[in-house]
PDB file of C-alpha atoms in Angstrom:
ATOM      1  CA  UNK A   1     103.526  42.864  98.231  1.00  0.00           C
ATOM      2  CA  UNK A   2     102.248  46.224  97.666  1.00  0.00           C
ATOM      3  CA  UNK A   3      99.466  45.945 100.144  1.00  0.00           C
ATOM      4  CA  UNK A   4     102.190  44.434 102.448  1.00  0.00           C
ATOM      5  CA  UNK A   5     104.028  47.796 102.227  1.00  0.00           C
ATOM      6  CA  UNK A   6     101.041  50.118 102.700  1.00  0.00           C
ATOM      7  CA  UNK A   7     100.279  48.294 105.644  1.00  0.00           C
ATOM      8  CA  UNK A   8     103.555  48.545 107.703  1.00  0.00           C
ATOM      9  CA  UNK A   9     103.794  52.559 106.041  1.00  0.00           C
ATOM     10  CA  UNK A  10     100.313  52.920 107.518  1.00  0.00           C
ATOM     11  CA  UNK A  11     101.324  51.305 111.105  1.00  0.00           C
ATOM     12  CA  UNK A  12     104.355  53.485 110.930  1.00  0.00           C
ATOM     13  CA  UNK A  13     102.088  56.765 110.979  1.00  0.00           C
ATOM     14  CA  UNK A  14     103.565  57.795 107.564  1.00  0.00           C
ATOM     15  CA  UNK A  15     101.039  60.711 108.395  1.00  0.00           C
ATOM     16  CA  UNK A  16     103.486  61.888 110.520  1.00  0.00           C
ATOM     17  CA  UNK A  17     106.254  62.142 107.781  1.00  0.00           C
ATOM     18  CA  UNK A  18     105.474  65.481 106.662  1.00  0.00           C
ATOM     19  CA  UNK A  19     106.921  66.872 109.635  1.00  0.00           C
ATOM     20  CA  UNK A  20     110.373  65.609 109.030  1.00  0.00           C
ATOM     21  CA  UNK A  21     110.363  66.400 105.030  1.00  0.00           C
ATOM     22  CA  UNK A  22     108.957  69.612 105.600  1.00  0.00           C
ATOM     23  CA  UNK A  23     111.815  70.381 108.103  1.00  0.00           C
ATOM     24  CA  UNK A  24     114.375  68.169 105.758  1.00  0.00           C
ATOM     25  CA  UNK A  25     113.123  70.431 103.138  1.00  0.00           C
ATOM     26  CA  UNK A  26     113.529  74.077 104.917  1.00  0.00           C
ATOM     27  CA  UNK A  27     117.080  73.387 105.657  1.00  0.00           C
ATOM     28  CA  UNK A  28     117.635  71.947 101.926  1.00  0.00           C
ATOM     29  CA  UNK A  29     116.564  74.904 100.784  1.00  0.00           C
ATOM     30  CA  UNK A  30     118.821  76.899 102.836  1.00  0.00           C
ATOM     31  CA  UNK A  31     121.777  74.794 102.594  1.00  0.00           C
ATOM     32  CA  UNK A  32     121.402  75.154  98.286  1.00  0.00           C
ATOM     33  CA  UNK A  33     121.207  78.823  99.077  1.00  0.00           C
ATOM     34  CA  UNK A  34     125.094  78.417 100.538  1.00  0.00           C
ATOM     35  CA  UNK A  35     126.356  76.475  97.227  1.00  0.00           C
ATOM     36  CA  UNK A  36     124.871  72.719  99.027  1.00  0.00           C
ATOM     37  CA  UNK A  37     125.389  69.114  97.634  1.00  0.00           C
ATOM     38  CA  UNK A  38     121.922  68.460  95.729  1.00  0.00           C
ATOM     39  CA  UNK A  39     122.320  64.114  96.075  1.00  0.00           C
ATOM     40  CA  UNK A  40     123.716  64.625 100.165  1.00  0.00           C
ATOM     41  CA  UNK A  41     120.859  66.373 100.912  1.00  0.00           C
ATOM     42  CA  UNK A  42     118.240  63.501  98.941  1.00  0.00           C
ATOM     43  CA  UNK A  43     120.433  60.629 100.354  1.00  0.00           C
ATOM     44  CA  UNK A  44     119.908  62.348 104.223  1.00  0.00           C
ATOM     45  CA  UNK A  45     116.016  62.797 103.530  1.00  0.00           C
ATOM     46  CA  UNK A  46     115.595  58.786 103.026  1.00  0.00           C
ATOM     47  CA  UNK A  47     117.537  58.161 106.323  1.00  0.00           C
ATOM     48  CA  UNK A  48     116.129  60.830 107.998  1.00  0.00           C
ATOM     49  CA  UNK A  49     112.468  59.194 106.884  1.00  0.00           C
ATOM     50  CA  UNK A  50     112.942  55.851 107.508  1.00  0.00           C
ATOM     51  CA  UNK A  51     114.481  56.456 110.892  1.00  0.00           C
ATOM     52  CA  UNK A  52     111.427  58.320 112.254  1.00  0.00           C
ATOM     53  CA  UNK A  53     109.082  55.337 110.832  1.00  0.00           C
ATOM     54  CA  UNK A  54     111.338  52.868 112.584  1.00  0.00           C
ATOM     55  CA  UNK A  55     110.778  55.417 115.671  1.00  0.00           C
ATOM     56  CA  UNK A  56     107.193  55.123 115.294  1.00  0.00           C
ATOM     57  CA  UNK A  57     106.734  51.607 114.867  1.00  0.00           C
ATOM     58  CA  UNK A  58     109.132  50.526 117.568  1.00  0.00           C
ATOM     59  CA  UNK A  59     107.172  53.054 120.148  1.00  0.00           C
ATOM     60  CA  UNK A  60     103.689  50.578 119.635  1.00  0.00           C
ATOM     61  CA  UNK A  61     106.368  47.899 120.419  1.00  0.00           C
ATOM     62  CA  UNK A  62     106.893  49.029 123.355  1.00  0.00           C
ATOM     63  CA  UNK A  63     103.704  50.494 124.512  1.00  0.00           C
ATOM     64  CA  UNK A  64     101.483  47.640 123.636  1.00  0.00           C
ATOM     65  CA  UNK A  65     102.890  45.850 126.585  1.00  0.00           C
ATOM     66  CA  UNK A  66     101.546  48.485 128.659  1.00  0.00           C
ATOM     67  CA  UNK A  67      98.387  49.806 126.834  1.00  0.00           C
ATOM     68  CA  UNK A  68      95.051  51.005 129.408  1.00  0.00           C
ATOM     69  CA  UNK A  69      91.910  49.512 129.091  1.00  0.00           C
ATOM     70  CA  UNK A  70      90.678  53.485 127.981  1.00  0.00           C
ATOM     71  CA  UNK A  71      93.631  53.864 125.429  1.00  0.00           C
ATOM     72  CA  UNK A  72      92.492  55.128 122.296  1.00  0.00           C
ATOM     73  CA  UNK A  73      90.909  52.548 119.857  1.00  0.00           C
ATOM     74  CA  UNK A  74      93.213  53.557 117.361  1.00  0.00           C
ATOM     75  CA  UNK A  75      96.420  53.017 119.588  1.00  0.00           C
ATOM     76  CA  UNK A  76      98.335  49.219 118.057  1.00  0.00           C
ATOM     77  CA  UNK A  77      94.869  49.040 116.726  1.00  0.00           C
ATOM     78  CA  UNK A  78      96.500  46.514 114.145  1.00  0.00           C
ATOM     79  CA  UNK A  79      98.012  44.606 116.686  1.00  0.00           C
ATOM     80  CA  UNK A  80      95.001  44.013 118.929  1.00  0.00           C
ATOM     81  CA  UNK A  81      93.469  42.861 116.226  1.00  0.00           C
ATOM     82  CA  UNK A  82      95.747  40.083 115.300  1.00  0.00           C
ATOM     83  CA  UNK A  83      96.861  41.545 111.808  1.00  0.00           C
ATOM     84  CA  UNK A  84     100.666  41.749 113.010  1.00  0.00           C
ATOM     85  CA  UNK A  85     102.288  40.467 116.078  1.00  0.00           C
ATOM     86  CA  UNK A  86     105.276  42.065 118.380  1.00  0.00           C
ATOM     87  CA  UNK A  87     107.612  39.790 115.874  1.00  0.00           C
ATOM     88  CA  UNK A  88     106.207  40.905 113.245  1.00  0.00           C
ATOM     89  CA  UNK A  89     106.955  45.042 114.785  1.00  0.00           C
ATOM     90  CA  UNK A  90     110.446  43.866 115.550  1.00  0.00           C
ATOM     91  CA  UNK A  91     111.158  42.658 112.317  1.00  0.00           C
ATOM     92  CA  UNK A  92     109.962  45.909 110.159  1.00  0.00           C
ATOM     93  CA  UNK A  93     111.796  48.458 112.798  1.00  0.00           C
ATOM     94  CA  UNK A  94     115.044  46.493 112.005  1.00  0.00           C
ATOM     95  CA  UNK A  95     114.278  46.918 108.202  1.00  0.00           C
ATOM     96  CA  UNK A  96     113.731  50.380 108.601  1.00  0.00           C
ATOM     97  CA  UNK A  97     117.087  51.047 110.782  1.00  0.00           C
ATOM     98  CA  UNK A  98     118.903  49.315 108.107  1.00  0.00           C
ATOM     99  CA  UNK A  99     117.839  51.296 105.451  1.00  0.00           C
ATOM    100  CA  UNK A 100     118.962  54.474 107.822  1.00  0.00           C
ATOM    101  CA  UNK A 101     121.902  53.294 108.550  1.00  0.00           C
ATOM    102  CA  UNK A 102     122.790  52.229 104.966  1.00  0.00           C
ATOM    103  CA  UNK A 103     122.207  55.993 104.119  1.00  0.00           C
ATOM    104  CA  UNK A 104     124.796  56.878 106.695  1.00  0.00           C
ATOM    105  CA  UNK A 105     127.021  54.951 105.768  1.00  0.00           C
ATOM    106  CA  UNK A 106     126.757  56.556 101.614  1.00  0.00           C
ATOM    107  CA  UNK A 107     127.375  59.917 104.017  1.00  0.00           C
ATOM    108  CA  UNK A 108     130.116  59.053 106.019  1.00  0.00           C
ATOM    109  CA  UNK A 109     132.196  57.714 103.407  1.00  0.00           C
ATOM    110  CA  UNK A 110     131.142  61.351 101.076  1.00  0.00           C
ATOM    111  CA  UNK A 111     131.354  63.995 104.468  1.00  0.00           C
ATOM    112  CA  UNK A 112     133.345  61.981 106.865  1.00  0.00           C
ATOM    113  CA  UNK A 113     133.612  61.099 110.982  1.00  0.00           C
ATOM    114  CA  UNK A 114     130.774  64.041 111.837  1.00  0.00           C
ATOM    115  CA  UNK A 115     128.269  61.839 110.170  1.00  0.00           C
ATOM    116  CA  UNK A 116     128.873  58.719 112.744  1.00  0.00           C
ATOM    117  CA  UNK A 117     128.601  60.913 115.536  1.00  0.00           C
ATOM    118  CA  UNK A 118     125.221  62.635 114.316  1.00  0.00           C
ATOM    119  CA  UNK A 119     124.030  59.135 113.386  1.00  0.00           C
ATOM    120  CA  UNK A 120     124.772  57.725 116.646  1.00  0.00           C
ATOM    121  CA  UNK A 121     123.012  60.316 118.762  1.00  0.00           C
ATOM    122  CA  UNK A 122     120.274  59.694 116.363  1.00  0.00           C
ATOM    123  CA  UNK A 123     119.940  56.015 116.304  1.00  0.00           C
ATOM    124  CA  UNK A 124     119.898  56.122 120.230  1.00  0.00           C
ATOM    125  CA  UNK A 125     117.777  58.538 120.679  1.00  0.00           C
ATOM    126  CA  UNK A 126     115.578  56.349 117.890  1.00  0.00           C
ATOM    127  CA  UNK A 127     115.483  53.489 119.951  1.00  0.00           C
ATOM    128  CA  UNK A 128     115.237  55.297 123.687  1.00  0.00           C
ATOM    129  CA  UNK A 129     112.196  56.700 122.383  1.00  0.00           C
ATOM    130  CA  UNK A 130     109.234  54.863 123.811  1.00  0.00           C
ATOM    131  CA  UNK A 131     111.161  54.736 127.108  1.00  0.00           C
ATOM    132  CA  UNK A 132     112.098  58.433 127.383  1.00  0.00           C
ATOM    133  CA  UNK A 133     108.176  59.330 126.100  1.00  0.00           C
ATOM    134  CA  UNK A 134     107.067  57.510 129.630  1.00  0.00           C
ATOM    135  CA  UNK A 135     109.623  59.435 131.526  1.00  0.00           C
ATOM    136  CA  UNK A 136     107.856  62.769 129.892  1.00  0.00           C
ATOM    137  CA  UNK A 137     110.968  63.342 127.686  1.00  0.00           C
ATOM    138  CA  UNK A 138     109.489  62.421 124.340  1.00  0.00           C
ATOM    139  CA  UNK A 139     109.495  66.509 123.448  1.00  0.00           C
ATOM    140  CA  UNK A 140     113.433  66.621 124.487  1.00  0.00           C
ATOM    141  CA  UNK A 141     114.022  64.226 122.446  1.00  0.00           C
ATOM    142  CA  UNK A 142     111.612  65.517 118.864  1.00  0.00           C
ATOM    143  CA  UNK A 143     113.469  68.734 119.694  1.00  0.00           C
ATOM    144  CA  UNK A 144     117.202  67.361 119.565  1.00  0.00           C
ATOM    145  CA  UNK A 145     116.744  64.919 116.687  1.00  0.00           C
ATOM    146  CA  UNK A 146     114.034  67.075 114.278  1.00  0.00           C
ATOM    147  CA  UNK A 147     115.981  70.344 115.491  1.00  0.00           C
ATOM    148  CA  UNK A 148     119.782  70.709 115.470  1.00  0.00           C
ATOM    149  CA  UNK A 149     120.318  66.986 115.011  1.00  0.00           C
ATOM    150  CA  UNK A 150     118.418  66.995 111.811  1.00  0.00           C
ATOM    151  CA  UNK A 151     119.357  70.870 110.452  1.00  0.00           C
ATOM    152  CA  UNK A 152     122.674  70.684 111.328  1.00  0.00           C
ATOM    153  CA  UNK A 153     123.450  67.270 110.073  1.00  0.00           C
ATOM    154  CA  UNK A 154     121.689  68.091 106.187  1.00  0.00           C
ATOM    155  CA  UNK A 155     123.508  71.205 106.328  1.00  0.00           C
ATOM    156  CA  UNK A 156     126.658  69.444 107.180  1.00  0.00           C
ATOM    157  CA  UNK A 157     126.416  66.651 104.394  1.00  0.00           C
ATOM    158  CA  UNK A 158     125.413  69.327 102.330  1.00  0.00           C
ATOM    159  CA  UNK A 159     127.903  72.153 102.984  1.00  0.00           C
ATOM    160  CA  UNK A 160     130.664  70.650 105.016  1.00  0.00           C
ATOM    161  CA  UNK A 161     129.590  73.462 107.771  1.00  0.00           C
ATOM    162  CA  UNK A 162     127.964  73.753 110.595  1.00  0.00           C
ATOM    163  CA  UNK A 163     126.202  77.159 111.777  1.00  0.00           C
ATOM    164  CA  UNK A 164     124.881  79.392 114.200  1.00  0.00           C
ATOM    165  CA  UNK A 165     121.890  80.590 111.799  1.00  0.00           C
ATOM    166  CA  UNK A 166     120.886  77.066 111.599  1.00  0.00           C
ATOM    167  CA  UNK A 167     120.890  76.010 115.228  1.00  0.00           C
ATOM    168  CA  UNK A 168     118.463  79.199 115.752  1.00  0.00           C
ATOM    169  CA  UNK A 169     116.306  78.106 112.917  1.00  0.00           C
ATOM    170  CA  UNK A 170     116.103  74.744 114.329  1.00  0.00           C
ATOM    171  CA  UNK A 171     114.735  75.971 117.270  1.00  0.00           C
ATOM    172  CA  UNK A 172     112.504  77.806 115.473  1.00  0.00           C
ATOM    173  CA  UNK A 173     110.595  74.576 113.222  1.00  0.00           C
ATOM    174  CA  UNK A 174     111.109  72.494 116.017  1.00  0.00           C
ATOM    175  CA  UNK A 175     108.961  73.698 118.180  1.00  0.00           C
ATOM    176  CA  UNK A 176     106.210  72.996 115.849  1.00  0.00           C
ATOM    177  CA  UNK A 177     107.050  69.845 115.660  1.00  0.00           C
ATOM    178  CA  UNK A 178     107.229  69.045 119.232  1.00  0.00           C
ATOM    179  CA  UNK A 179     103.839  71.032 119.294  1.00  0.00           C
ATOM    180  CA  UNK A 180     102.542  67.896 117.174  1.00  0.00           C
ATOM    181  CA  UNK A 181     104.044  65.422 120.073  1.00  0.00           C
ATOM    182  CA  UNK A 182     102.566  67.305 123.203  1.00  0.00           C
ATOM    183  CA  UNK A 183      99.086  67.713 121.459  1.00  0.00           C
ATOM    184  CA  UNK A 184      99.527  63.993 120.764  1.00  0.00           C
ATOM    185  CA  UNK A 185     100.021  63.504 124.898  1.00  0.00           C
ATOM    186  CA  UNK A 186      97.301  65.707 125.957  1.00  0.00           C
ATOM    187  CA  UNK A 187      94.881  63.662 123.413  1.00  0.00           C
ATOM    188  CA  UNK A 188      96.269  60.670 125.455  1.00  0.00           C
ATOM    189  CA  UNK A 189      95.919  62.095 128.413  1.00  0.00           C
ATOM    190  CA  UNK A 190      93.688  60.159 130.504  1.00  0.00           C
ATOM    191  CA  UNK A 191      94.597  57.010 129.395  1.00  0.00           C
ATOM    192  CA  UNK A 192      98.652  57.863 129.863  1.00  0.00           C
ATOM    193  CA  UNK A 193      97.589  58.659 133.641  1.00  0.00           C
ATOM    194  CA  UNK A 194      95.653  55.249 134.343  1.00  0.00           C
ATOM    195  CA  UNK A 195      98.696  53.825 132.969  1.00  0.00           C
ATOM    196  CA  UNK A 196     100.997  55.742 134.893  1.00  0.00           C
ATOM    197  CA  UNK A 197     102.199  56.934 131.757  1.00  0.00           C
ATOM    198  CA  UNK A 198     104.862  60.212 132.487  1.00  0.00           C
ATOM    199  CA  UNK A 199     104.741  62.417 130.049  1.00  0.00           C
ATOM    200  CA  UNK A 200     105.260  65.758 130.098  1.00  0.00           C
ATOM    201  CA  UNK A 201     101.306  66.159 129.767  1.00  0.00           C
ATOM    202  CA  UNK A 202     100.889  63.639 132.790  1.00  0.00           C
ATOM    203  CA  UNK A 203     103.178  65.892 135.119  1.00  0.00           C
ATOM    204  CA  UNK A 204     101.646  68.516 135.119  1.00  0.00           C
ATOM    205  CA  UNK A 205      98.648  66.280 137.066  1.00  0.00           C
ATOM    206  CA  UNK A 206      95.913  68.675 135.386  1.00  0.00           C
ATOM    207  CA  UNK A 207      94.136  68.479 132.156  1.00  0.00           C
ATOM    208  CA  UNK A 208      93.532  71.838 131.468  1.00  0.00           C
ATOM    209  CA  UNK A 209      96.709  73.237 132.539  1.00  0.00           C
ATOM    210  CA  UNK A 210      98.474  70.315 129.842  1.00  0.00           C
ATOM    211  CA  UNK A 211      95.965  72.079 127.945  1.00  0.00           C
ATOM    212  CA  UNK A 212      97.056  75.407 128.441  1.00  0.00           C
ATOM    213  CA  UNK A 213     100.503  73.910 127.831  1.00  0.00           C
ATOM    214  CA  UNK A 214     100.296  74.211 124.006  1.00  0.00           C
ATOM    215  CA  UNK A 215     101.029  77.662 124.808  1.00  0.00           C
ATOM    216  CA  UNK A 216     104.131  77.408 125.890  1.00  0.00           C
ATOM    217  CA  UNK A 217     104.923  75.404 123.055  1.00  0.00           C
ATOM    218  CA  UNK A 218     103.894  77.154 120.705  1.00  0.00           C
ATOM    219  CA  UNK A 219     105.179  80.947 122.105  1.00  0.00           C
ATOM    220  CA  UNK A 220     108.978  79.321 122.186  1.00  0.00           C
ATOM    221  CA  UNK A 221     108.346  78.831 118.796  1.00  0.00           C
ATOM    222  CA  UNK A 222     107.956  82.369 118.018  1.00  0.00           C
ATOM    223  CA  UNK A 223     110.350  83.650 120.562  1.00  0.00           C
ATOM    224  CA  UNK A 224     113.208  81.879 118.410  1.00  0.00           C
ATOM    225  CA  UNK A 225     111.543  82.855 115.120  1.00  0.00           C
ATOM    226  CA  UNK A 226     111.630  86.469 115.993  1.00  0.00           C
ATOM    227  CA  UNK A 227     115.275  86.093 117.375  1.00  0.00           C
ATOM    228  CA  UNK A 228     115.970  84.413 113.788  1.00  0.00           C
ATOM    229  CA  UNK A 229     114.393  87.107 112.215  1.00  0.00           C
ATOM    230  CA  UNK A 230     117.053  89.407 114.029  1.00  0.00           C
ATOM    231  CA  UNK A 231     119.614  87.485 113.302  1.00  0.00           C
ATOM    232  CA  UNK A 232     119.315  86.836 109.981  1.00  0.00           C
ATOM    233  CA  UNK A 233     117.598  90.881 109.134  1.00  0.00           C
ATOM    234  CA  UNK A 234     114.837  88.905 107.440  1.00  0.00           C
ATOM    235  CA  UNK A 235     111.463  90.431 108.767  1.00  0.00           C
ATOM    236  CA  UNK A 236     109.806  88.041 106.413  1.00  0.00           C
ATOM    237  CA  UNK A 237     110.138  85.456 108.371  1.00  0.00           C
ATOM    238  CA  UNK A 238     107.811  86.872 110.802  1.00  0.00           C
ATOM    239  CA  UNK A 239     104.561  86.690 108.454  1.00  0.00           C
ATOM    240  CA  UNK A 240     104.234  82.728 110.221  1.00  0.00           C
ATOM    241  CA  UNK A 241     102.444  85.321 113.048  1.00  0.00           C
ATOM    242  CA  UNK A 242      99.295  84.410 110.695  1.00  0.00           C
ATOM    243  CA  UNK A 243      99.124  81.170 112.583  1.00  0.00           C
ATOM    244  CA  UNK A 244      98.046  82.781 115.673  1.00  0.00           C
ATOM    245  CA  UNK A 245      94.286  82.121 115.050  1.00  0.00           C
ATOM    246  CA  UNK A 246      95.133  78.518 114.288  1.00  0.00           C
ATOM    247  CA  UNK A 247      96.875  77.848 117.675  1.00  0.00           C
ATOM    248  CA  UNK A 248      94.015  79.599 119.390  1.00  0.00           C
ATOM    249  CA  UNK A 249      91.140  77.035 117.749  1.00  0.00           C
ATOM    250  CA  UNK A 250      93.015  74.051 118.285  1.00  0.00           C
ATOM    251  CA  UNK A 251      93.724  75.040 122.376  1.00  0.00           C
ATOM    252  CA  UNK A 252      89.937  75.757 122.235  1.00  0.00           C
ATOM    253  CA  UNK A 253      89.011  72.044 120.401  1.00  0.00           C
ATOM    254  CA  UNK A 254      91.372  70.137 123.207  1.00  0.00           C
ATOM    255  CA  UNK A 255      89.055  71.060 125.897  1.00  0.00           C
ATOM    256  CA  UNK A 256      86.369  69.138 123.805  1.00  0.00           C
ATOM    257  CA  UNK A 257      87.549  65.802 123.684  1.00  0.00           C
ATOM    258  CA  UNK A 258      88.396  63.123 126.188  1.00  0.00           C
ATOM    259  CA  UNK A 259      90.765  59.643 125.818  1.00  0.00           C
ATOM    260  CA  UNK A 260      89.268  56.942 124.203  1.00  0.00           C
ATOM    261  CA  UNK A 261      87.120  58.898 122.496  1.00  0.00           C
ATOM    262  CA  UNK A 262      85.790  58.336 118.670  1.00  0.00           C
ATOM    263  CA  UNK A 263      88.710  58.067 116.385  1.00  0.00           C
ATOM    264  CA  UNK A 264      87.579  60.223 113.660  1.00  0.00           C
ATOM    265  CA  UNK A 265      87.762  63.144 116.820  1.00  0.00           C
ATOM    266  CA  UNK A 266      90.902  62.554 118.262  1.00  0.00           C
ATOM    267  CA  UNK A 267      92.762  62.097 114.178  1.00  0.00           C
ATOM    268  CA  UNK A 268      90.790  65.704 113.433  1.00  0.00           C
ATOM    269  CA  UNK A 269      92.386  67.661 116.538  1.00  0.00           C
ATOM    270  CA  UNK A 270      96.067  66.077 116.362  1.00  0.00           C
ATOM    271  CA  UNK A 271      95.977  67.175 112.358  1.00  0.00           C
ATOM    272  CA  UNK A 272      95.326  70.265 113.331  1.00  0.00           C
ATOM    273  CA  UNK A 273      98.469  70.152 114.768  1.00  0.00           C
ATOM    274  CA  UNK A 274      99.956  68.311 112.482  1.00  0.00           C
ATOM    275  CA  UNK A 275      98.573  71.453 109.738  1.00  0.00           C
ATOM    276  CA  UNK A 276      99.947  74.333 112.060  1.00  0.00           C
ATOM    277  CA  UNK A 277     103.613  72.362 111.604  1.00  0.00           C
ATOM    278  CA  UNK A 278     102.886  72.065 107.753  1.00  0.00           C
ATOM    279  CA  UNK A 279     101.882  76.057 106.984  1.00  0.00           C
ATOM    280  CA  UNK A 280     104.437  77.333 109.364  1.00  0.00           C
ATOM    281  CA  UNK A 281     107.073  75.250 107.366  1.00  0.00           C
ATOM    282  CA  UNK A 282     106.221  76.593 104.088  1.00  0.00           C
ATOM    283  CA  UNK A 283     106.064  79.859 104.617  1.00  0.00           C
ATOM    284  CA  UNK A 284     109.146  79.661 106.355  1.00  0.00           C
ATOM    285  CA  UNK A 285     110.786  78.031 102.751  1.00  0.00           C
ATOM    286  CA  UNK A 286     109.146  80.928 101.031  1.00  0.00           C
ATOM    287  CA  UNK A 287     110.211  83.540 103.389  1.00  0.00           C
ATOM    288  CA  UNK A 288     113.986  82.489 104.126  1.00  0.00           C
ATOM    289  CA  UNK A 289     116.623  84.656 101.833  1.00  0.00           C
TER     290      UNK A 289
END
């Protein structure tokens, strides 16, 4: 049973789940600043979890249909290799999204109507996923549901508010996150072309300028943490500037590595996004008043 679980956490890229706590956990934080409910916020962090596994699992669904003979070896690895079928995939995303939705439903009947409408947006933008990543929308949609969606619905539950400091602060994290996404995309690069893949990577129709891309990302990032910085008065905020040299090795390490490449490469450059998300997020706990 327990190596059961590990399995389907493992296929689910429960690597990945750092990025939501850690952004559950800077608007917790926050929120308990402005007299929050402790158990709202915990109750949102397990539906906030388990929807982004679901998210994650039901994206292989739906890519392993169309997977390129150069996709990474790692990509539905487990599936290729008969350990689960598409069934199988199906039946664990529903799991998940029950679990979610079980947690909104605790939060609706605590916080009220808001809580339907934030979980519906949510849930739809959950299951649109895969299909919106091929369309090159997969970083609108991180940025709605791990920025406002996310802070404003935990600071919601948690306050009975909603606020313009938060929406700016969501802006803020999220653009770390979605940094994790596109680095994930320009990794995939070559393969996601063969398979006429359209991500936001893809349309730009040039390696090193989806390259060069991470710039963007990462600059919009720090354009809304110095505005937040303003807005708030807290200068603090701006000691995540550290991070510079970070961004600047990983753009250099993407020019390194091709698709389909050794797996060990292509896991050590997307943690290094995956790191940049995790350091900016704590000192931004440490830092916000």
């Amino acid at each position: 049973m327990i190596k059961n679980i590990y399995f389907w956490l493992k296929n689910s890229r429960l690597f990945s789940l750092p990025m939501a706590i850690l952004s559950w956990l800077i608007i917790f934080v926050y929120a308990l600043k402005n007299g929050g409910n402790i158990l709202n916020g915990f109750i949102a962090l397990i539906g906030i979890s388990f929807a982004q596994l679901a998210t994650n699992l039901f994206d292989d669904y739906v890519d392993f249909k169309n997977l390129p003979a150069n996709s990474q070896q790692c990509k539905c690895a487990y599936i290729k290799e008969g350990k689960a079928t598409l069934n199988d995939v199906l039946k664990v995303v529903i799991i998940y999204l029950s679990i979610s939705c079980l947690t909104g439903l605790f939060l609706f009947l605590r916080c009220g109507l808001p809580v339907i409408g934030l979980a519906l947006i949510g849930g739809i933008i959950a299951l649109s996923y895969a299909k919106l990543s091929q369309r090159g929308l997969s970083e609108l949609a991180v940025g709605i549901t791990f920025g406002p969606l996310l802070f404003e619905g935990v600071y919601f539950v948690m306050t009975g508010n909603f606020s313009l400091e938060v929406f700016v602060l969501s802006l803020a994290v999220v653009m770390f996150t979605i940094g994790l996404m596109y680095v994930h995309t320009v990794l995939d690069f070559e393969g996601d072309m063969c398979s006429h893949k359209k991500t936001l990577a893809c349309r730009l129709n040039d390696k090193n300028k989806a390259i060069n891309g991470v710039f963007v990302v990462y600059g919009l990032g720090y354009f809304f943490t110095i505005i937040l910085s303003i807005i708030m008065r807290n200068y603090l905020i701006l000691t995540t500037l550290v991070l510079i040299p970070l961004i600047l090795k990983m753009h250099k390490s993407l020019k390194t590595y091709t698709s389909g490449g050794d797996v060990k490469e292509f896991y050590f450059r997307l943690l290094q996004a995956r790191n940049l998300m995790v350091y900016y997020s704590i000192i931004m706990i440490f830092m916000l008043k």
